Coordinates of C-alpha atoms and ligand atoms in Angstrom, one line a residue:
X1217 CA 7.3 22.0 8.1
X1218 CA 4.6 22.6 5.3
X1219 CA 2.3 25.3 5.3
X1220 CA -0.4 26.9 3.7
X1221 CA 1.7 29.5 1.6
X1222 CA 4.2 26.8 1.2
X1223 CA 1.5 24.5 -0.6
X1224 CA -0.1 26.7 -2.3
X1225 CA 3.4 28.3 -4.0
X1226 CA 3.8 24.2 -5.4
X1227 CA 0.0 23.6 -6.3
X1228 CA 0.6 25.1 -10.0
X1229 CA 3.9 24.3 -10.7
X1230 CA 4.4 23.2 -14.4
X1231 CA 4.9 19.2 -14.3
X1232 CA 7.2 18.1 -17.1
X1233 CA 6.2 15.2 -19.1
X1234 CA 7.6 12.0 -17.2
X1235 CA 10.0 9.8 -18.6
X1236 CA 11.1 6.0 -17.8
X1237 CA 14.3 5.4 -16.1
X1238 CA 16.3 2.7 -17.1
X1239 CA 20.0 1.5 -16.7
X1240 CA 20.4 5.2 -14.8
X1241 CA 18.8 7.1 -17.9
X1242 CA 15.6 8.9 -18.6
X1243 CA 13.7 7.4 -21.4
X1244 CA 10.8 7.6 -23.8
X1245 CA 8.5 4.7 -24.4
X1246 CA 10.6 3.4 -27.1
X1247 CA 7.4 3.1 -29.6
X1248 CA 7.2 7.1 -28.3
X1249 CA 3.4 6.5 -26.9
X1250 CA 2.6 8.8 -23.9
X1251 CA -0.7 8.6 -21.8
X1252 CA -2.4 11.6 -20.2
X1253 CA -1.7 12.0 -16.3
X1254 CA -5.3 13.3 -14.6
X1255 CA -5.3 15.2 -11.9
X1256 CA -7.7 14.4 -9.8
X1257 CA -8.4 17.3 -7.9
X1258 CA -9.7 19.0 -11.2
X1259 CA -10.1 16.4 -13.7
X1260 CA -7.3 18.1 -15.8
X1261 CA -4.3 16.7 -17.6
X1262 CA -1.3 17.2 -15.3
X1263 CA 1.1 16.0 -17.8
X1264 CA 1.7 13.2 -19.9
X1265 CA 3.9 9.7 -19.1
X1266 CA 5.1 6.9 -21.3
X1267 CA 2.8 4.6 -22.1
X1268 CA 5.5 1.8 -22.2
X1269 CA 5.4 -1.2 -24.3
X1270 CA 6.3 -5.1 -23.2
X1271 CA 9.7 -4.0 -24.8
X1272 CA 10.3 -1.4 -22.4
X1273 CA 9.8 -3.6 -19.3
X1274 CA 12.1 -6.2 -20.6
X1275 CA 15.0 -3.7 -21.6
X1276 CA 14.6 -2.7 -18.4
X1277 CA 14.5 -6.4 -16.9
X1278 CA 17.7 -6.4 -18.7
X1279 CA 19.6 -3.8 -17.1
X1280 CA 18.7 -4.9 -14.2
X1281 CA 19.7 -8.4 -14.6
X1282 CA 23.3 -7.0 -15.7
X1283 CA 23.6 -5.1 -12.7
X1284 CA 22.6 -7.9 -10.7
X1285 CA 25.2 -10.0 -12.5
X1286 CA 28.4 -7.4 -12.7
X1287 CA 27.6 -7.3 -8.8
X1288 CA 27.8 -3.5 -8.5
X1289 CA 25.4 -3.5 -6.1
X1290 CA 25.4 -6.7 -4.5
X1291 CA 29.1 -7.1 -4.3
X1292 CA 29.6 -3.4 -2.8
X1293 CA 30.3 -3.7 0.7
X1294 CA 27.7 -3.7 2.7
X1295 CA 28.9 -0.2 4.6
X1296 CA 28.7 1.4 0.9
X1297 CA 25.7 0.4 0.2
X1298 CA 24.3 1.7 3.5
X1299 CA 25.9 5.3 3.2
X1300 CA 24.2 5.0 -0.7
X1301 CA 20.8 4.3 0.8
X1302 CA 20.7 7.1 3.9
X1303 CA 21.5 9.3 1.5
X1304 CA 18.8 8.7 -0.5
X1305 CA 16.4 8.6 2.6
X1306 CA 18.0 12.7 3.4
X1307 CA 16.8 13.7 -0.1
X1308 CA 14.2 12.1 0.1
X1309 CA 13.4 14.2 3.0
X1310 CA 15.1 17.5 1.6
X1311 CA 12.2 17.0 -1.1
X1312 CA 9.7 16.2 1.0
X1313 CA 7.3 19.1 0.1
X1314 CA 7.7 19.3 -3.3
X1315 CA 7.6 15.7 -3.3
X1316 CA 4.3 15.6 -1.0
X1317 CA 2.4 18.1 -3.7
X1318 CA 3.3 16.2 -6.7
X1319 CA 1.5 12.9 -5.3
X1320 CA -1.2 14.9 -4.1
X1321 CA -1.6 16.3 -7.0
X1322 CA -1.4 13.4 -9.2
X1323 CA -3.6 10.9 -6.5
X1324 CA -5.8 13.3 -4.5
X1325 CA -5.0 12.3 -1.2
X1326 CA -5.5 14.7 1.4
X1327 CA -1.8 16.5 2.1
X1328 CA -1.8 16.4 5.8
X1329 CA -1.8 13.0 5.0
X1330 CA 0.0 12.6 2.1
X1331 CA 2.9 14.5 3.5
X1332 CA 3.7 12.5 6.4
X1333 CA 2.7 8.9 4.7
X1334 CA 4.2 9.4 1.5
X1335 CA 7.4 11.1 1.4
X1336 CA 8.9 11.2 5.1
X1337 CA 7.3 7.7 5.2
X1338 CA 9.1 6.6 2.2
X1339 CA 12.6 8.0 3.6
X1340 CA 11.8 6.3 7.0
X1341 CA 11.5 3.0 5.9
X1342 CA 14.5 3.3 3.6
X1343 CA 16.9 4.4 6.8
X1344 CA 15.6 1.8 8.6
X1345 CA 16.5 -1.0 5.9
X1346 CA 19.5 1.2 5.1
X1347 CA 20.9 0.8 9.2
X1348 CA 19.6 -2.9 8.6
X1349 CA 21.6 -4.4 6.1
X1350 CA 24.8 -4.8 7.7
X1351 CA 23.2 -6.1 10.6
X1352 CA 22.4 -9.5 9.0
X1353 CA 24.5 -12.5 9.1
X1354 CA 24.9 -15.7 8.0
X1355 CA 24.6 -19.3 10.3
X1356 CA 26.2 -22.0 11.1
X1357 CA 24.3 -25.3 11.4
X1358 CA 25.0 -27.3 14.5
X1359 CA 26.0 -30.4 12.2
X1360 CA 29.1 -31.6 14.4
X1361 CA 31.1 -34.5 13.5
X1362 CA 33.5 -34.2 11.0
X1363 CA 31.6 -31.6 8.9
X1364 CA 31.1 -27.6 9.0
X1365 CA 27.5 -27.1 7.2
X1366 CA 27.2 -22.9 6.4
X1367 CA 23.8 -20.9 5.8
X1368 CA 24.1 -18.0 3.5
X1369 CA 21.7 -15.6 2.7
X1370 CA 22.1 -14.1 -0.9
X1371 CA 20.1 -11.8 -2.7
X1372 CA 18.0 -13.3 -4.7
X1373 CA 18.4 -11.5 -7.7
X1374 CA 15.9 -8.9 -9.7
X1375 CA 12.7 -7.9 -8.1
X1376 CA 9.6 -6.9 -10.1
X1377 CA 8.2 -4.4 -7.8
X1378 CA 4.1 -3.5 -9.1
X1379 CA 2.8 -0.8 -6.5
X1380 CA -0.6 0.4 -6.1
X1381 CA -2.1 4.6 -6.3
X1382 CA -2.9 4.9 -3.3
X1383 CA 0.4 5.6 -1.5
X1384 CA 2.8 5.2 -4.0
X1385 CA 6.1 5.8 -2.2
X1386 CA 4.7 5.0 1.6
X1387 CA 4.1 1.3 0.1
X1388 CA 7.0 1.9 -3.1
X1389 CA 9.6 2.4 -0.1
X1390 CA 7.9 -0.9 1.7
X1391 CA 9.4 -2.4 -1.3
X1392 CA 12.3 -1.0 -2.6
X1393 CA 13.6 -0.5 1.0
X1394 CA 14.2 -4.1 1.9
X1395 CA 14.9 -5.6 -1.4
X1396 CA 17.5 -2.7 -2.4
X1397 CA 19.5 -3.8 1.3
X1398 CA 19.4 -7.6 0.5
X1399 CA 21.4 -6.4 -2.3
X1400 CA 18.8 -7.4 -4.9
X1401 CA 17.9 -4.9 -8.1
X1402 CA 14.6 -3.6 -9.0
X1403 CA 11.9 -2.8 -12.0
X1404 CA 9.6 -0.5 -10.5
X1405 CA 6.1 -0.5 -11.9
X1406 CA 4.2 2.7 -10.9
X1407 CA 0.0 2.7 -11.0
X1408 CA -1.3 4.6 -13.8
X1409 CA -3.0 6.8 -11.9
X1410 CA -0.1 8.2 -9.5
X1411 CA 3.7 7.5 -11.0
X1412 CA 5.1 10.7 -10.4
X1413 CA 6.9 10.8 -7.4
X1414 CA 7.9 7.1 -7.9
X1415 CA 10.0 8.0 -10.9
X1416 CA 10.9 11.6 -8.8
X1417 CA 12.6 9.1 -5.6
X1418 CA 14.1 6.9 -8.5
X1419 CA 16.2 9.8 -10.2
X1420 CA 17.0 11.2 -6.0
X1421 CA 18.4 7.6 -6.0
X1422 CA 20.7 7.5 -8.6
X1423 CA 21.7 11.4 -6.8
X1424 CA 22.5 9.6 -4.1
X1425 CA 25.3 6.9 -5.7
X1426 CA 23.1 4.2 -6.6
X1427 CA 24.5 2.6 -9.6
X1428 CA 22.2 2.9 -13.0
X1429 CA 20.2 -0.3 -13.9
X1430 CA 20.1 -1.0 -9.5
X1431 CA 16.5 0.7 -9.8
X1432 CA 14.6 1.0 -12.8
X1433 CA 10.8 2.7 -13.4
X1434 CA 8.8 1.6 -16.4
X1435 CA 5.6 3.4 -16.6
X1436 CA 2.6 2.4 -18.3
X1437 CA -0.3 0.2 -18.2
X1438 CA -0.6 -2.9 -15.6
X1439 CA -1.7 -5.2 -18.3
X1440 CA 1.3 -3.9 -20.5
X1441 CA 4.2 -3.4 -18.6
X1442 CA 2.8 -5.2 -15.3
X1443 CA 2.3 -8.1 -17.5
X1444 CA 5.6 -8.5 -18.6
X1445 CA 6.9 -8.1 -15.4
X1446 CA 5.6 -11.0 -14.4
X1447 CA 5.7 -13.0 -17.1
X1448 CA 9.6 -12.9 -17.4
X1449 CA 12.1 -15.0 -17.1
X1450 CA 14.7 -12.7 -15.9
X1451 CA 12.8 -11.7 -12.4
X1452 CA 13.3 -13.5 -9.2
X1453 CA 10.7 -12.4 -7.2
X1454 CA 7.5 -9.8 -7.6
X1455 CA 5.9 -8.0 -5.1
X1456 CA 2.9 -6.6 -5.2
X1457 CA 0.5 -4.8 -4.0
X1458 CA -3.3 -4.3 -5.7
X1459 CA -6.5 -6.0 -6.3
X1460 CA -6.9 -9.9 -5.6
X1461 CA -7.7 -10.2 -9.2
X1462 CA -4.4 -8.9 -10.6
X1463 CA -2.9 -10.8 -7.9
X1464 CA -4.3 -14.1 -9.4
X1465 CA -2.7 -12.9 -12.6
X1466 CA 0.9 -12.2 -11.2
X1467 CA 0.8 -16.2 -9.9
X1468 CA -0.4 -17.6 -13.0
X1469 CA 2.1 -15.7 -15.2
X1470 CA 4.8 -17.0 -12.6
X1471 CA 3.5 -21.0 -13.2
X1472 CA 3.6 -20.2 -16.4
X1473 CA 7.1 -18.7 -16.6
X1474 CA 9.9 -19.0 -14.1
X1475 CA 7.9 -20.0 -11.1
X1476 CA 9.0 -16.9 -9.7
X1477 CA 8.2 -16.5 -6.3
X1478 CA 5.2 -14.1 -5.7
X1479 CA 4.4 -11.9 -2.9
X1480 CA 1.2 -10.1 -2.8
X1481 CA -0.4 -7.7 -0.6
X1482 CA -4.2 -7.3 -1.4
X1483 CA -7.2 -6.3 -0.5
X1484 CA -9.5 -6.2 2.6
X1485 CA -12.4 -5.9 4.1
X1486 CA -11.6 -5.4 7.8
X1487 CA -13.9 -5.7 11.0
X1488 CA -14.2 -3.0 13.4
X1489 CA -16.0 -4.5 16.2
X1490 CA -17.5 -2.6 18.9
X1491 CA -18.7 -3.9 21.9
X1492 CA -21.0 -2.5 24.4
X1493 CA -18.3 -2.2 27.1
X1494 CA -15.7 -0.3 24.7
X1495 CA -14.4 2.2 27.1
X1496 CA -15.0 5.3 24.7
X1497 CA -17.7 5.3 22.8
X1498 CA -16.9 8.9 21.5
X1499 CA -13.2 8.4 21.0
X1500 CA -14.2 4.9 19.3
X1501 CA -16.7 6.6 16.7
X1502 CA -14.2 9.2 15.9
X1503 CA -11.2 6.9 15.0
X1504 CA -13.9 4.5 13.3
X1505 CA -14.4 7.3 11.2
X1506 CA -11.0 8.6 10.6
X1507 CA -9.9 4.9 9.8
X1508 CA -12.4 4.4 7.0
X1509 CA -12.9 8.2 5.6
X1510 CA -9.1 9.1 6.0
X1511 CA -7.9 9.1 2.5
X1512 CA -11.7 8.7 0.9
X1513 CA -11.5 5.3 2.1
X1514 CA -8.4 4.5 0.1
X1515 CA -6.2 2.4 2.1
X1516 CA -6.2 -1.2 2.3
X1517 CA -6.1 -1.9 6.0
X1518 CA -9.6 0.4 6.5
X1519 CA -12.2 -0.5 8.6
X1520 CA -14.8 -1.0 6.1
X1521 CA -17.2 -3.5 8.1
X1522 CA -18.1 -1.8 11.4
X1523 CA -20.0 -4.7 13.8
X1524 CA -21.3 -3.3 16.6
X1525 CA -23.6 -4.8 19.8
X1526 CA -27.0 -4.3 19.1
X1527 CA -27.8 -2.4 22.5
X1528 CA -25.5 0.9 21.7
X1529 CA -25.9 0.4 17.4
X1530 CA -28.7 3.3 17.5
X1531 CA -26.2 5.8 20.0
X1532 CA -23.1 4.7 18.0
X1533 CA -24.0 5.1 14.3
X1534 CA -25.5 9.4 16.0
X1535 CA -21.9 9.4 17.0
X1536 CA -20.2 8.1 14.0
X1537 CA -22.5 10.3 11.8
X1538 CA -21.8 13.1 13.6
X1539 CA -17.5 12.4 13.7
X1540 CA -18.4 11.8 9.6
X1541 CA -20.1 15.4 9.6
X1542 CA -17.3 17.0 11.0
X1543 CA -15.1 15.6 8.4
X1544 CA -13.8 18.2 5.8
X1545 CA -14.0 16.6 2.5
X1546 CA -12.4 18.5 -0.2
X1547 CA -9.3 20.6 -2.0
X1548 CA -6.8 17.5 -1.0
X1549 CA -4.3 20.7 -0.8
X1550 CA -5.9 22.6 1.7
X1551 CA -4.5 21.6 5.2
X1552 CA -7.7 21.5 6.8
X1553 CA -9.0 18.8 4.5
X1554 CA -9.7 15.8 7.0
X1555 CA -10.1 13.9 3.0
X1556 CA -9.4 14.9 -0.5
X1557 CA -10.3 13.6 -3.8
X1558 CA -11.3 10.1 -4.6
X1559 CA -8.4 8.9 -7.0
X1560 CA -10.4 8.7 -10.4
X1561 CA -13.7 8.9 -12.2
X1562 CA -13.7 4.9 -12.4
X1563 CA -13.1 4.5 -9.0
X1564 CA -15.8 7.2 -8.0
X1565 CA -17.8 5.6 -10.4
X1566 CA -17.6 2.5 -8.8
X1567 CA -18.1 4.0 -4.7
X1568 CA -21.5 5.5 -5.8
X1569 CA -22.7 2.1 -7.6
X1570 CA -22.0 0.6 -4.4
X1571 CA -24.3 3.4 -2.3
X1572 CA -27.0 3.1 -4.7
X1573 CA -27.0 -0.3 -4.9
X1574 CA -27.3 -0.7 -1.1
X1575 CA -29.9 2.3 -1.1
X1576 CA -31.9 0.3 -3.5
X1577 CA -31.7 -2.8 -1.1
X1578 CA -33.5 -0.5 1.5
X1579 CA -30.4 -0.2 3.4
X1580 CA -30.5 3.2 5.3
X1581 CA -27.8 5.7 4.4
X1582 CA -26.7 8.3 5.5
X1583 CA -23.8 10.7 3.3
X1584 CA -22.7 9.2 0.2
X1585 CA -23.5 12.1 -2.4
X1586 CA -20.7 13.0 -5.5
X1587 CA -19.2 16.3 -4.2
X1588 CA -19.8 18.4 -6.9
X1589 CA -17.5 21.5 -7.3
X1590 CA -16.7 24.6 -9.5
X1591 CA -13.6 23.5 -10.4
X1592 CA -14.2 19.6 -11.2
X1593 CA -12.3 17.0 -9.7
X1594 CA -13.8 13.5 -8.2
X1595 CA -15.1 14.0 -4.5
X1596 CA -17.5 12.1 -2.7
X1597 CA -19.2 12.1 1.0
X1598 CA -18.6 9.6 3.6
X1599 CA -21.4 7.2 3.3
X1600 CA -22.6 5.4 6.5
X1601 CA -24.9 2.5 5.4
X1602 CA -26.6 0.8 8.3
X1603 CA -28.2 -2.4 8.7
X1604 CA -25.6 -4.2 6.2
X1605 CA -26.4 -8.1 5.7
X1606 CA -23.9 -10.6 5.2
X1607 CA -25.5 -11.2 1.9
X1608 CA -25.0 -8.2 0.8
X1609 CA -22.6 -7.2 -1.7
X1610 CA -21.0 -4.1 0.2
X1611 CA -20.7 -7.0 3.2
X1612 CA -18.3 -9.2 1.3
X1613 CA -16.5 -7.1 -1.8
X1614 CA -14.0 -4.3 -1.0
X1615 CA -15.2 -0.6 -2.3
X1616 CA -11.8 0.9 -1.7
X1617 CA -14.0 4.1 -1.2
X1618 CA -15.6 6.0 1.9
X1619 CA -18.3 3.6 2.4
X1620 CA -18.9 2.3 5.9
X1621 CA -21.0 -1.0 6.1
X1622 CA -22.5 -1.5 9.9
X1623 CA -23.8 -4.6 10.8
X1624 CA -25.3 -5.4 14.6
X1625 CA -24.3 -8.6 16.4
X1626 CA -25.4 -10.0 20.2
X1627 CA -23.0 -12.1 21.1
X1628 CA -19.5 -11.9 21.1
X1629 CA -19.3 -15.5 19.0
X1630 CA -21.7 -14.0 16.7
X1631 CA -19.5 -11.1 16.3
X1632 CA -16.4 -13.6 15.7
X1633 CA -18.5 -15.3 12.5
X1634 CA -19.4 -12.2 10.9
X1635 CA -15.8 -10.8 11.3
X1636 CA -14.4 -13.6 10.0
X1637 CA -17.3 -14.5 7.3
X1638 CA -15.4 -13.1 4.3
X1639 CA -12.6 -14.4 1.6
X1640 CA -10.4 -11.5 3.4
X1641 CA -8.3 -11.0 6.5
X1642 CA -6.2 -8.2 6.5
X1643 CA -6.7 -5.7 9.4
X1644 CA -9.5 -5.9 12.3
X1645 CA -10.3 -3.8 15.5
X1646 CA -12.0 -5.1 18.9
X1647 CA -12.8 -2.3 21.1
X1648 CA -13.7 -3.3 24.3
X1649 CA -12.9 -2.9 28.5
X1650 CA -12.8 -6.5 28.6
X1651 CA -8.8 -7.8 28.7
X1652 CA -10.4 -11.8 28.2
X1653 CA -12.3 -10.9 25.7
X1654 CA -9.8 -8.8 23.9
X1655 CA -7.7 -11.9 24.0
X1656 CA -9.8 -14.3 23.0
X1657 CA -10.3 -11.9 19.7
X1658 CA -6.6 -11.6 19.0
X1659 CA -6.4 -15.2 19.3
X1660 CA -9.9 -16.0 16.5
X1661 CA -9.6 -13.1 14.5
X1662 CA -8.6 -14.2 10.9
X1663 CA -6.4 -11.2 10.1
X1664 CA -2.7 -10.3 9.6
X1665 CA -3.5 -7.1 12.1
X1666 CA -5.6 -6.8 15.2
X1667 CA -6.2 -3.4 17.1
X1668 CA -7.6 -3.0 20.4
X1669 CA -9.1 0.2 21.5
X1670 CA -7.6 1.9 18.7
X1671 CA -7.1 1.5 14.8
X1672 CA -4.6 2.2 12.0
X1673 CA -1.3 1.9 13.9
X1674 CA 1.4 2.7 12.0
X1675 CA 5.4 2.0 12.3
X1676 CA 7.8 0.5 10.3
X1677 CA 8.8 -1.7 13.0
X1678 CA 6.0 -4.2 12.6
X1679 CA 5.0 -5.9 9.9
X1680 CA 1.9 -5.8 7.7
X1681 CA 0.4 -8.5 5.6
X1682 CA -2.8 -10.7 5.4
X1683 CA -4.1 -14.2 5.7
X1684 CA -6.7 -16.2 3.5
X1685 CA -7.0 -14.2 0.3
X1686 CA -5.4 -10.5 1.2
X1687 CA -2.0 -11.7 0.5
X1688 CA 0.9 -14.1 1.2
X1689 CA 4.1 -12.6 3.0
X1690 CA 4.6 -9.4 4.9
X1691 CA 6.1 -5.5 3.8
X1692 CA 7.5 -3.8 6.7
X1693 CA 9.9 -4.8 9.3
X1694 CA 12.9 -7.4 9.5
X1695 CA 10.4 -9.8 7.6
X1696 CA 9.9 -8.5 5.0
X1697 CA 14.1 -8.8 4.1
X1698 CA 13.4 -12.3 4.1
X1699 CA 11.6 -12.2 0.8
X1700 CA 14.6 -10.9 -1.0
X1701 CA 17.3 -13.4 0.2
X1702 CA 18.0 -17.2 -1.1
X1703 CA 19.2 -19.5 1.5
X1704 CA 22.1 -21.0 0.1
X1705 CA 23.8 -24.2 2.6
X1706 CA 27.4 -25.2 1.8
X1707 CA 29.3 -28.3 3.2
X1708 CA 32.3 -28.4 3.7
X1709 CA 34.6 -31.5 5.0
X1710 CA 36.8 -31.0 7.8
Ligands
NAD832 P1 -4.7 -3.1 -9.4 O1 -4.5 -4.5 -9.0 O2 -5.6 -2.8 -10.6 O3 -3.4 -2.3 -9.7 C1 -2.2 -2.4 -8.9 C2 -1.0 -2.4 -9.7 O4 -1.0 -3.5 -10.5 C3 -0.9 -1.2 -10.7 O5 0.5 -0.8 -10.7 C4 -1.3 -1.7 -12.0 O6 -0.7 -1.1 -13.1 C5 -0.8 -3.2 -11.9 N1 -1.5 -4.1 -12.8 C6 -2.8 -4.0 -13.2 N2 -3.1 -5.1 -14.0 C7 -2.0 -5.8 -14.1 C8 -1.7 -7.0 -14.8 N3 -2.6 -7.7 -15.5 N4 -0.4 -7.5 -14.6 C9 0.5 -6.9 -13.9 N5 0.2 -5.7 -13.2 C10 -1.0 -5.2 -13.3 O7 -5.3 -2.4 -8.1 P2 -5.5 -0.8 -7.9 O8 -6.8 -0.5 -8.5 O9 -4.3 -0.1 -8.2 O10 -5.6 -0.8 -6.2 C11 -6.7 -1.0 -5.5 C12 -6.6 -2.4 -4.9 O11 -5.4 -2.6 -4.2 C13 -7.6 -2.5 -3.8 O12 -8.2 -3.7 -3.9 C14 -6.8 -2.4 -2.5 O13 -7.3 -3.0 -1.3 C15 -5.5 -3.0 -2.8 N6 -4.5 -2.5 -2.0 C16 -4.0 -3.3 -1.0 C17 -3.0 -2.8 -0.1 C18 -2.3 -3.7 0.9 O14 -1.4 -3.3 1.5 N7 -2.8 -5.0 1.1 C19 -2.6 -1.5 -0.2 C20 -3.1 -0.7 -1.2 C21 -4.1 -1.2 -2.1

């Protein structure tokens, strides 16, 4: 549906300065402050966005509170509301391409990518919460006697949505999408680094009947317009998804304001184990690679930590290597680009401290150079780092980068610790012929997500969240509608 000519007709577009959207209209940081927007594919200033004060977030707070209140979203019938949302999901999709260029522009992932996740997975998730929400019903406890005792669910009110840069409107949609059907309204904050197509599928929203102040973007900084998010008293619930240490944040500004309930979706530092008797040892270096160098190592479910059996590490890391080397890393708009560009100069920064740091350890390493080009821009090589300790640093923090950590084990408990030996648990792989064994992982592994002979799975059907300290609560599937609704019980004498 995209192709080269197409991309390359969008890749120099003239991007308008962004604006805030709230109560249904575009707006200025009311202090007039912008901030650059870096592109980086060349390091150069895309446009500018508002760099919005406390103010901003809580006049938008506002309007969503009174839309909340005059129930012009949560009081329109429930058929209404659906048409409202699949019509969003069809522009969505009618702006898919100019949509997909703008985000890779403004975050560097790779378009083949970008395209799919972002936009069309945006609209996806939004039809299937749209065909969901008149679907749910209510209960009736089986009290008997002489009373009827009624469950309700009700929206529960406005929702402080903070989303992360690396897929904006894949993860955006994971919010908006379930919390828009419960009826709820919403304060979008973008990420610095990539807001553009968040406040782009905001506007397409209010195109598509969406009543102004239902969905409101503030842009700005996280410690700025984040902060006041969630330090409000007017927001019901926040969900997020970023860093464990903003995540801290968000529940401390909750205790200390409204006790707002907090849903977070954080890092990882997920397992791939392979085991001697993995069926494909080819097929499982090449998705290894793929699910940690996809998207320069940008995604939070990646399979950072590879743990593989001693007797095939020395074959397996050749294969991986090679798989790595085959890897295009560049132009993130070029279609053959198996990766693009690393999302900023910080966070390159911060991937290459991480090599050297290991390197100086006397780690081997293989890859891991800053991809220098004419044009600028913030590229980096897949880094394979071998003989990773539990100790180590690059064992136990998240790089959020193309650095793969291998560690050998030689049993299958020993595997077990060491995949389960960090603060994290989000996503995890076994590979193995072995269906006992593959159980018996499912069953141990401390994650939200296990694989088997495969990794990355993606579908809106299923949910995904972490245990132990990558998140509480789920995005994706029915669950995550349970976030948004109250449970309200009324009695009633017969
Ligand atoms: P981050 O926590 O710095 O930023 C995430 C969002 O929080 C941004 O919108 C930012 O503006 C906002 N923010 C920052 N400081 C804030 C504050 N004090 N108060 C309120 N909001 C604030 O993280 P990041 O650098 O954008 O993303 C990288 C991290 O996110 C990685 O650790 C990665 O694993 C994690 N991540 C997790 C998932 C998941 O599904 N679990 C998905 C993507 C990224």
């Amino acid at each position: 549906m995209l192709d080269q000519a197409a991309i390359d007709a969008l890749r120099t577009t003239p991007v308008a300065p962004a604006h805030n959207l709230i109560d249904g209209l575009p707006c200025a940081a009311s202090d007039g402050q912008t901030m650059n927007v870096i592109s980086p594919i060349d390091g150069s200033v895309l446009t500018t966005m508002p760099r919005s004060t406390a103010a901003d977030a809580d006049r938008a707070i506002d309007a969503a509170r009174r839309a909340f209140d005059n129930g012009s979203w949560s009081d329109m019938a429930p058929a209404a509301r659906k048409k409202i949302m699949l019509k969003w999901a069809e522009l969505i999709e009618e702006h898919a391409p100019a949509l997909a260029v703008l985000g890779v522009r403004n975050n560097g992932t790779e378009i083949s990518m970008a395209l799919k996740a972002e936009p069309l997975g945006a609209a996806q998730t939004i039809r299937y919460y749209a065909e969901a929400l008149d679907k749910v019903y209510g209960e009736i406890a089986p009290t008997g006697g002489d009373t009827l005792a009624m469950i309700h669910k009700t929206p529960v009110g406005v929702v402080g949505a903070i989303i992360p840069w690396n897929f904006p409107l894949m993860i955006g949609a994971w919010k908006l999408g379930p919390a828009l059907a419960a009826g709820c309204t919403v304060v979008v904050k973008p990420p610095e680094t990539a807001s553009l197509t968040l406040i782009r599928i905001a506007e397409l929203a209010l195109e598509a009947g969406l009543p102004a102040g239902v969905l409101n973007v503030v842009t700005g900084e996280g410690a700025v317009v984040g902060a006041a998010i969630a330090e409000s008293m007017h927001v019901d619930v926040l969900t997020f998804t970023g860093s464990g240490a903003t995540g801290r944040r968000l529940m401390e500004a909750s205790a200390r304001s409204n006790m707002k309930r907090v849903y977070l979706e954080l890092g990882g530092k997920s397992p791939n184990i392979i085991f001697a008797d993995a069926p494909d040892l080819k097929k499982a270096a090449k998705v290894s690679a793929a699910g940690i160098f996809r998207n320069s190592g940008q995604v939070c479910i990646a399979g950072a930590r590879l743990l593989v059996e001693r007797s095939i590490q020395e074959e397996f890391t050749a294969e991986l290597i090679e798989a790595a080397d085959a890897m295009a890393i560049g132009d993130p708009l070029d279609l053959g680009s198996a990766a693009g560009a690393v999302n900023s100069a910080r966070q390159l920064e911060q991937n290459l401290a991480f090599v050297a740091e290991a390197r100086a350890a006397g780690r081997p390493v293989h890859g891991g150079a800053q991809l220098l080009t004419e044009t600028g821009g913030f590229y980096m090589a897949p880094a394979i780092v071998s003989d990773v300790e539990p100790t180590d640093r690059l064992f136990r923090e998240e790089v959020f980068g193309p650095v793969l950590a291998i560690t050998p084990f030689d049993t299958e408990e020993e595997a077990l610790a060491l995949a389960n030996g960090t603060e994290f648990g989000l996503a995890s792989a076994v590979w193995t012929s072995n269906l006992s064994r593959a159980h018996r992982m499912i069953a141990k592994l401390q994650a939200g997500v296990v694989h088997v002979n495969t990794y990355g799975g993606a579908d809106g059907t299923v949910p995904l969240g972490g245990v132990k300290q990558s998140g509480n609560g789920h995005d994706k599937s029915m669950h995550a509608m349970d976030k948004f609704f109250d449970l309200k019980t009324a009695w009633i004498a017969l």
